[in-house]
Coordinates of C-alpha atoms and ligand atoms in Angstrom, one line a residue:
M118 CA 0.0 0.0 0.0
R119 CA 1.4 3.4 -1.0
P120 CA 1.6 6.2 1.7
R121 CA -1.2 8.7 1.5
I122 CA -1.1 12.5 1.3
G123 CA -4.2 14.6 2.0
V124 CA -4.9 17.9 0.3
L125 CA -7.6 20.5 0.7
T126 CA -8.3 24.0 -0.7
S127 CA -9.5 26.6 1.8
G128 CA -10.7 30.2 1.9
G129 CA -11.8 32.2 -1.2
D130 CA -11.3 30.3 -4.4
C131 CA -9.1 31.7 -7.2
P132 CA -7.9 30.7 -10.7
G133 CA -4.9 28.3 -10.5
L134 CA -6.2 26.1 -7.7
N135 CA -6.8 23.2 -10.1
A136 CA -3.4 23.6 -11.5
V137 CA -2.0 23.1 -8.0
L138 CA -4.2 20.0 -7.5
R139 CA -3.1 18.5 -10.8
G140 CA 0.5 19.2 -10.0
I141 CA 0.1 17.5 -6.6
A142 CA -1.5 14.4 -8.1
L143 CA 1.1 13.9 -10.8
A144 CA 4.1 14.7 -8.7
A145 CA 2.8 12.4 -5.9
D146 CA 2.3 9.5 -8.3
K147 CA 5.9 9.9 -9.4
L148 CA 7.1 9.6 -5.8
D149 CA 4.7 6.7 -5.1
F150 CA 2.2 8.5 -2.9
D151 CA -1.6 8.3 -3.2
V152 CA -3.5 11.5 -2.8
L153 CA -6.9 12.0 -1.1
G154 CA -8.6 15.4 -1.7
F155 CA -10.8 16.6 1.2
L156 CA -13.9 18.4 0.1
D157 CA -15.2 21.9 1.0
G158 CA -12.0 23.1 2.8
F159 CA -11.2 21.9 6.3
E160 CA -14.9 20.9 6.7
G161 CA -14.1 17.7 4.7
L162 CA -11.9 16.6 7.6
L163 CA -14.9 16.4 10.0
P164 CA -16.8 13.1 10.6
P165 CA -17.8 11.2 8.5
G166 CA -15.1 12.8 6.3
K167 CA -15.7 14.0 2.7
F168 CA -13.1 13.2 0.2
M169 CA -12.2 12.0 -3.3
P170 CA -9.1 10.4 -4.8
L171 CA -6.8 12.8 -6.7
N172 CA -5.0 11.0 -9.4
R173 CA -4.2 11.2 -13.1
R174 CA -7.8 10.4 -14.0
T175 CA -9.6 12.7 -11.6
T176 CA -7.3 15.7 -12.4
S177 CA -7.2 15.2 -16.1
G178 CA -8.3 18.3 -18.0
I179 CA -8.8 20.5 -14.9
M180 CA -6.0 22.9 -15.5
P181 CA -8.0 25.5 -17.5
R182 CA -10.9 25.4 -15.1
G183 CA -11.4 28.2 -12.6
G184 CA -12.3 27.5 -8.9
T185 CA -11.4 24.2 -7.3
I186 CA -12.7 20.7 -8.0
L187 CA -12.5 20.1 -4.2
G188 CA -14.8 22.9 -3.2
T189 CA -13.8 25.4 -0.6
T190 CA -15.2 27.7 2.1
N191 CA -14.1 30.7 4.2
R192 CA -16.6 29.8 6.9
G193 CA -17.2 26.9 9.2
H194 CA -15.5 25.1 12.1
F195 CA -11.9 25.9 11.3
V196 CA -12.0 29.7 10.7
A197 CA -8.9 31.1 12.4
K198 CA -9.0 34.7 11.2
V199 CA -11.8 37.1 11.6
G200 CA -10.5 40.7 11.2
A201 CA -7.1 42.0 10.1
G202 CA -4.5 40.4 12.4
E203 CA -7.1 38.8 14.6
K204 CA -6.6 35.2 15.4
A205 CA -9.3 32.8 16.5
V206 CA -8.5 29.4 18.1
V207 CA -9.8 26.3 16.4
S208 CA -11.5 24.2 19.1
P209 CA -9.6 21.1 20.4
E210 CA -12.6 18.9 19.8
V211 CA -12.7 19.9 16.1
I212 CA -9.0 19.2 15.8
A213 CA -9.4 15.8 17.5
N214 CA -12.1 14.9 15.0
A215 CA -10.0 15.9 12.1
K216 CA -7.1 13.8 13.5
R217 CA -9.4 10.8 13.8
I218 CA -10.6 11.1 10.1
L219 CA -7.0 11.5 8.9
A220 CA -5.9 8.4 10.9
E221 CA -8.9 6.4 9.6
Q222 CA -8.0 7.3 6.0
R223 CA -4.3 6.6 6.6
V224 CA -3.4 10.1 5.6
E225 CA 0.2 10.8 6.8
A226 CA 0.5 14.5 5.8
L227 CA -1.8 17.2 4.7
I228 CA -1.3 19.9 2.1
I229 CA -3.3 23.0 2.8
V230 CA -3.9 25.4 0.0
G231 CA -5.1 28.7 1.3
G232 CA -4.5 32.3 2.4
D233 CA -3.4 33.9 5.6
G234 CA -6.5 32.6 7.5
S235 CA -6.0 29.0 6.3
M236 CA -2.3 29.1 7.1
T237 CA -3.2 30.2 10.7
T238 CA -5.4 27.1 10.9
A239 CA -2.6 25.0 9.3
L240 CA -0.3 26.2 12.1
Q241 CA -2.7 25.1 14.8
L242 CA -3.1 21.7 13.1
Q243 CA 0.7 21.3 12.9
E244 CA 1.1 22.3 16.6
A245 CA -1.6 19.6 17.4
G246 CA 0.5 16.9 15.7
I247 CA -0.9 16.8 12.2
D248 CA 2.0 17.1 9.6
C249 CA 1.1 20.0 7.3
I250 CA 2.5 21.7 4.3
G251 CA 1.1 25.1 3.3
V252 CA 0.6 26.4 -0.3
P253 CA -0.2 30.1 -0.3
K254 CA -3.1 31.4 -2.2
T255 CA -4.7 34.8 -2.5
I256 CA -5.7 36.9 -5.4
D257 CA -4.9 39.9 -3.3
N258 CA -1.1 39.0 -3.5
D259 CA -0.6 40.3 0.0
L260 CA 1.3 37.6 1.8
E261 CA 4.7 38.9 3.0
A262 CA 6.3 35.4 2.9
T263 CA 5.9 35.0 -0.9
A264 CA 6.7 37.4 -3.6
M265 CA 3.7 36.1 -5.6
T266 CA 0.7 34.0 -5.3
F267 CA -1.2 32.3 -8.2
G268 CA -4.6 33.8 -8.9
F269 CA -3.3 37.4 -8.8
D270 CA -2.3 37.6 -12.4
S271 CA -5.7 36.2 -13.5
A272 CA -7.5 38.7 -11.3
V273 CA -5.5 41.6 -12.7
A274 CA -6.3 40.3 -16.2
S275 CA -10.0 40.6 -15.4
V276 CA -9.5 44.2 -14.1
V277 CA -7.7 45.1 -17.3
D278 CA -10.4 43.6 -19.5
A279 CA -13.0 45.5 -17.5
L280 CA -11.1 48.8 -17.9
D281 CA -10.7 48.3 -21.6
R282 CA -14.5 47.9 -21.9
L283 CA -15.2 50.8 -19.6
H284 CA -12.8 53.0 -21.6
T285 CA -14.9 52.9 -24.8
T286 CA -18.2 53.6 -23.1
A287 CA -16.6 56.3 -20.9
T288 CA -15.3 58.2 -23.9
S289 CA -18.6 57.8 -25.9
H290 CA -20.6 59.3 -23.0
K291 CA -17.9 61.6 -21.6
R292 CA -18.4 60.1 -18.2
I293 CA -16.4 59.4 -15.1
M294 CA -16.4 55.6 -14.7
L295 CA -15.4 53.9 -11.5
L296 CA -14.3 50.3 -11.2
E297 CA -14.3 48.8 -7.7
V298 CA -11.9 45.9 -7.4
M299 CA -10.9 43.4 -4.7
G300 CA -8.1 44.1 -2.2
R301 CA -9.1 44.4 1.4
H302 CA -5.8 45.5 3.0
A303 CA -3.6 45.7 -0.1
G304 CA -4.0 47.7 -3.3
W305 CA -1.9 45.4 -5.6
I306 CA -4.9 44.4 -7.8
A307 CA -6.0 48.0 -8.2
L308 CA -2.5 49.3 -8.8
H309 CA -1.4 46.6 -11.3
G310 CA -4.8 46.5 -13.0
G311 CA -5.1 50.3 -13.1
I312 CA -1.7 50.9 -14.6
A313 CA -2.2 48.2 -17.2
G314 CA -5.8 49.3 -18.0
G315 CA -4.9 53.0 -18.4
A316 CA -6.8 54.3 -15.3
H317 CA -6.4 58.0 -14.4
V318 CA -7.0 57.7 -10.7
I319 CA -6.2 54.6 -8.5
L320 CA -7.4 54.5 -4.9
I321 CA -5.7 51.9 -2.6
P322 CA -6.1 51.1 1.1
E323 CA -2.5 52.1 1.8
I324 CA -3.0 55.7 0.7
R325 CA -5.9 57.6 2.1
F326 CA -7.6 59.7 -0.5
D327 CA -9.0 63.2 -0.6
Y328 CA -12.1 63.9 -2.8
E329 CA -10.7 67.3 -3.9
K330 CA -7.5 65.6 -5.2
I331 CA -9.5 63.2 -7.3
I332 CA -11.6 66.0 -8.7
N333 CA -8.5 68.0 -9.4
A334 CA -7.2 65.1 -11.4
V335 CA -10.4 64.9 -13.4
R336 CA -10.4 68.6 -14.0
M337 CA -6.8 68.6 -15.1
R338 CA -7.6 66.0 -17.7
E339 CA -10.5 68.2 -19.0
V340 CA -8.1 71.2 -19.3
R341 CA -5.9 68.9 -21.4
G342 CA -8.9 67.9 -23.6
S343 CA -9.9 64.6 -22.1
V344 CA -13.5 64.7 -21.1
Y345 CA -13.8 61.3 -19.5
S346 CA -11.9 59.6 -16.6
L347 CA -11.4 56.1 -15.4
I348 CA -11.0 55.6 -11.6
V349 CA -10.1 52.3 -10.0
V350 CA -11.0 51.9 -6.3
A351 CA -9.8 49.0 -4.2
E352 CA -12.6 47.7 -1.9
G353 CA -10.4 48.6 1.1
A354 CA -9.7 52.2 0.1
C355 CA -10.5 54.8 2.6
P356 CA -11.0 58.6 2.5
A357 CA -8.6 60.7 4.6
Q358 CA -11.7 62.2 6.3
G359 CA -14.1 59.4 7.1
Q360 CA -14.5 55.7 6.9
G361 CA -14.1 52.9 4.4
V362 CA -16.9 50.4 3.7
M363 CA -16.6 47.2 5.7
R364 CA -18.9 45.0 7.8
R365 CA -18.3 42.3 10.3
T366 CA -19.9 38.9 9.8
D367 CA -20.5 36.1 12.3
G368 CA -17.9 33.4 12.2
A369 CA -16.2 34.6 9.0
E370 CA -13.7 37.2 7.9
D371 CA -14.8 40.9 7.5
R372 CA -16.7 41.6 4.3
Y373 CA -15.6 44.6 2.2
G374 CA -17.3 46.2 -0.8
G375 CA -19.3 49.3 -1.5
I376 CA -16.7 52.1 -1.4
G377 CA -16.9 52.5 -5.2
N378 CA -20.5 53.7 -5.1
V379 CA -19.8 56.0 -2.2
V380 CA -16.9 57.6 -4.1
A381 CA -19.0 57.8 -7.3
A382 CA -21.9 59.6 -5.6
E383 CA -19.5 62.1 -3.9
I384 CA -17.7 62.9 -7.2
A385 CA -21.1 63.3 -9.0
A386 CA -22.3 65.6 -6.2
R387 CA -19.2 67.7 -6.2
T388 CA -18.7 68.0 -10.0
G389 CA -22.2 67.6 -11.5
K390 CA -20.6 65.2 -14.0
E391 CA -22.3 61.9 -15.0
T392 CA -20.5 59.3 -12.9
R393 CA -21.1 55.5 -12.9
C394 CA -19.7 52.7 -10.8
T395 CA -19.1 49.1 -11.7
V396 CA -18.3 46.6 -9.0
L397 CA -16.2 43.8 -10.6
G398 CA -16.6 41.5 -7.5
H399 CA -16.2 37.8 -8.0
L400 CA -15.7 38.1 -11.7
Q401 CA -12.1 38.6 -10.6
R402 CA -12.0 35.3 -8.9
G403 CA -13.7 33.1 -11.6
G404 CA -12.8 31.9 -15.0
A405 CA -9.7 30.3 -16.5
P406 CA -6.3 31.0 -15.0
T407 CA -3.7 32.9 -17.0
T408 CA -0.7 31.1 -18.3
L409 CA 1.4 32.5 -15.5
D410 CA -1.1 31.2 -12.8
R411 CA -1.1 27.8 -14.4
I412 CA 2.6 27.6 -14.3
L413 CA 2.9 29.0 -10.8
G414 CA 0.1 26.7 -9.5
T415 CA 1.8 23.7 -11.0
R416 CA 5.2 24.6 -9.5
F417 CA 3.6 25.2 -6.1
G418 CA 1.8 21.8 -6.2
V419 CA 4.9 19.9 -7.2
K420 CA 7.0 21.7 -4.5
A421 CA 4.4 20.8 -1.8
V422 CA 4.8 17.1 -2.7
N423 CA 8.5 17.4 -2.7
L424 CA 8.4 19.0 0.8
I425 CA 6.4 16.1 2.1
H426 CA 8.9 13.7 0.6
E427 CA 11.7 15.6 2.3
R428 CA 9.6 15.7 5.5
Q429 CA 9.8 19.5 5.8
F430 CA 6.5 19.6 7.8
G431 CA 5.3 22.9 9.1
S432 CA 6.6 24.6 5.9
M433 CA 4.9 26.8 3.4
V434 CA 5.8 26.9 -0.3
S435 CA 7.1 30.4 -1.1
Y436 CA 8.1 32.2 -4.3
Q437 CA 11.3 34.2 -4.0
N438 CA 13.7 35.6 -6.6
Y439 CA 12.0 33.6 -9.4
Q440 CA 12.6 30.3 -7.4
V441 CA 10.0 28.2 -5.6
R442 CA 11.3 27.7 -2.1
H443 CA 9.8 27.2 1.4
V444 CA 9.5 29.1 4.7
P445 CA 8.2 28.0 8.1
I446 CA 4.4 28.5 8.2
A447 CA 4.9 30.2 11.5
D448 CA 6.9 33.0 9.8
A449 CA 4.3 33.4 7.1
V450 CA 1.1 34.0 9.0
N451 CA -0.1 37.4 10.0
R452 CA 2.4 39.2 7.9
L453 CA 0.8 41.2 5.1
R454 CA 2.7 42.6 2.2
L455 CA 1.2 46.0 1.6
V456 CA 1.9 48.4 -1.3
P457 CA 4.7 50.8 -0.1
P458 CA 3.3 54.3 -0.7
D459 CA 6.7 55.5 -1.7
G460 CA 7.7 52.4 -3.7
E461 CA 8.5 52.0 -7.3
M462 CA 5.0 50.9 -8.4
V463 CA 3.3 53.9 -6.9
Q464 CA 6.0 56.2 -8.3
T465 CA 5.5 54.6 -11.8
A466 CA 1.8 55.3 -11.6
R467 CA 2.5 58.9 -10.6
D468 CA 5.0 59.3 -13.4
V469 CA 2.4 58.3 -16.0
E470 CA 0.0 60.9 -14.7
I471 CA -2.1 58.6 -12.5
S472 CA -3.4 60.3 -9.4
L473 CA -3.4 58.2 -6.2
G474 CA -6.0 60.6 -4.7
D475 CA -3.6 62.2 -2.3
Ligands
F6P768 O1 -8.9 37.6 0.0 C1 -9.4 37.4 -1.2 C2 -10.7 38.1 -1.5 O2 -10.9 37.9 -2.8 C3 -10.8 39.6 -1.0 O3 -10.2 40.4 -1.9 C4 -12.3 39.8 -0.9 O4 -12.5 40.8 0.0 C5 -12.7 38.5 -0.3 O5 -11.8 37.5 -0.8 C6 -14.1 38.2 -0.7 O6 -14.5 36.9 -0.2 P1 -15.9 36.3 -0.3 O7 -15.7 35.0 -1.0 O8 -16.3 36.0 1.2 O9 -16.9 37.2 -0.9

């Protein structure tokens, strides 16, 4: 009987997860492991256990598919993060149940594919004696311990596509068009998407904005003969005077969304110009992964299996200097990589006449 690896996908889904699962299944087979995929995130570990085999047959053809064939959730019994930096403790009873199911299924080590919250849970499982390997995932690309996560490039591609579409309708109607994009704490999606999509104003959580500065940027464009403007707003953006838009939910992470419409209404009121807001929402998380995310996902999946083979438990796969390496999960959790307000990306945006609203 071959030794068995478990794998689960947890937290918000993103393009590239299936490439990771396929990479795991094929690399594991080569090293003589069987793989059991647990369904619906960590919840699949609870009695009676929900799982499916991951092998050449079950992962065939899944690479171009968005989402995760295993299902996922960012709610449930294992949620270890609620607000930014806030850690919740997974109950010992829940962990004991998960251990029992893993033992019954002869699973010797568990690969956890997820974001900061899921890595916080992984750390608690590791400390409770379950051998874990983490694979980082977030479209927000805001984990300090890895230079890049798969899903980000696909999300940015959706933003750029949306901006290209908004561009033509904005010019036709001479309107101000806002696009609200994801990014709770970090503005990477807004910044990369906005630069590539030719936005004129980009509002990110790291730089508090001033309505008058946004309006100045729009007026300056008019003086130069451009009677329309494209504004990208990260969901976590916040005015210098006032609040962002966020609400707490029971037993899950904070929910963001809504700041785009607030900003649009304020700009319309102050300028009298026709202003519209589009919320891109989960379109950023769905659909086929880009080439880059397929490759990164595959590399991360293969690395996770190799780390199990090397018995590097408690490690998380990490991308550094164009190499796939690993770091202790303990060093990876709770460390967000935010956009440096005086960094090169922000300066590049400013140098191509993009206002950051400050
Ligand atoms: O962290 C990834 C993310 O996509 C955030 O940008 C966004 O706020 C959140 O997930 C949305 O999650 P949900 O699936 O709960 O709507």
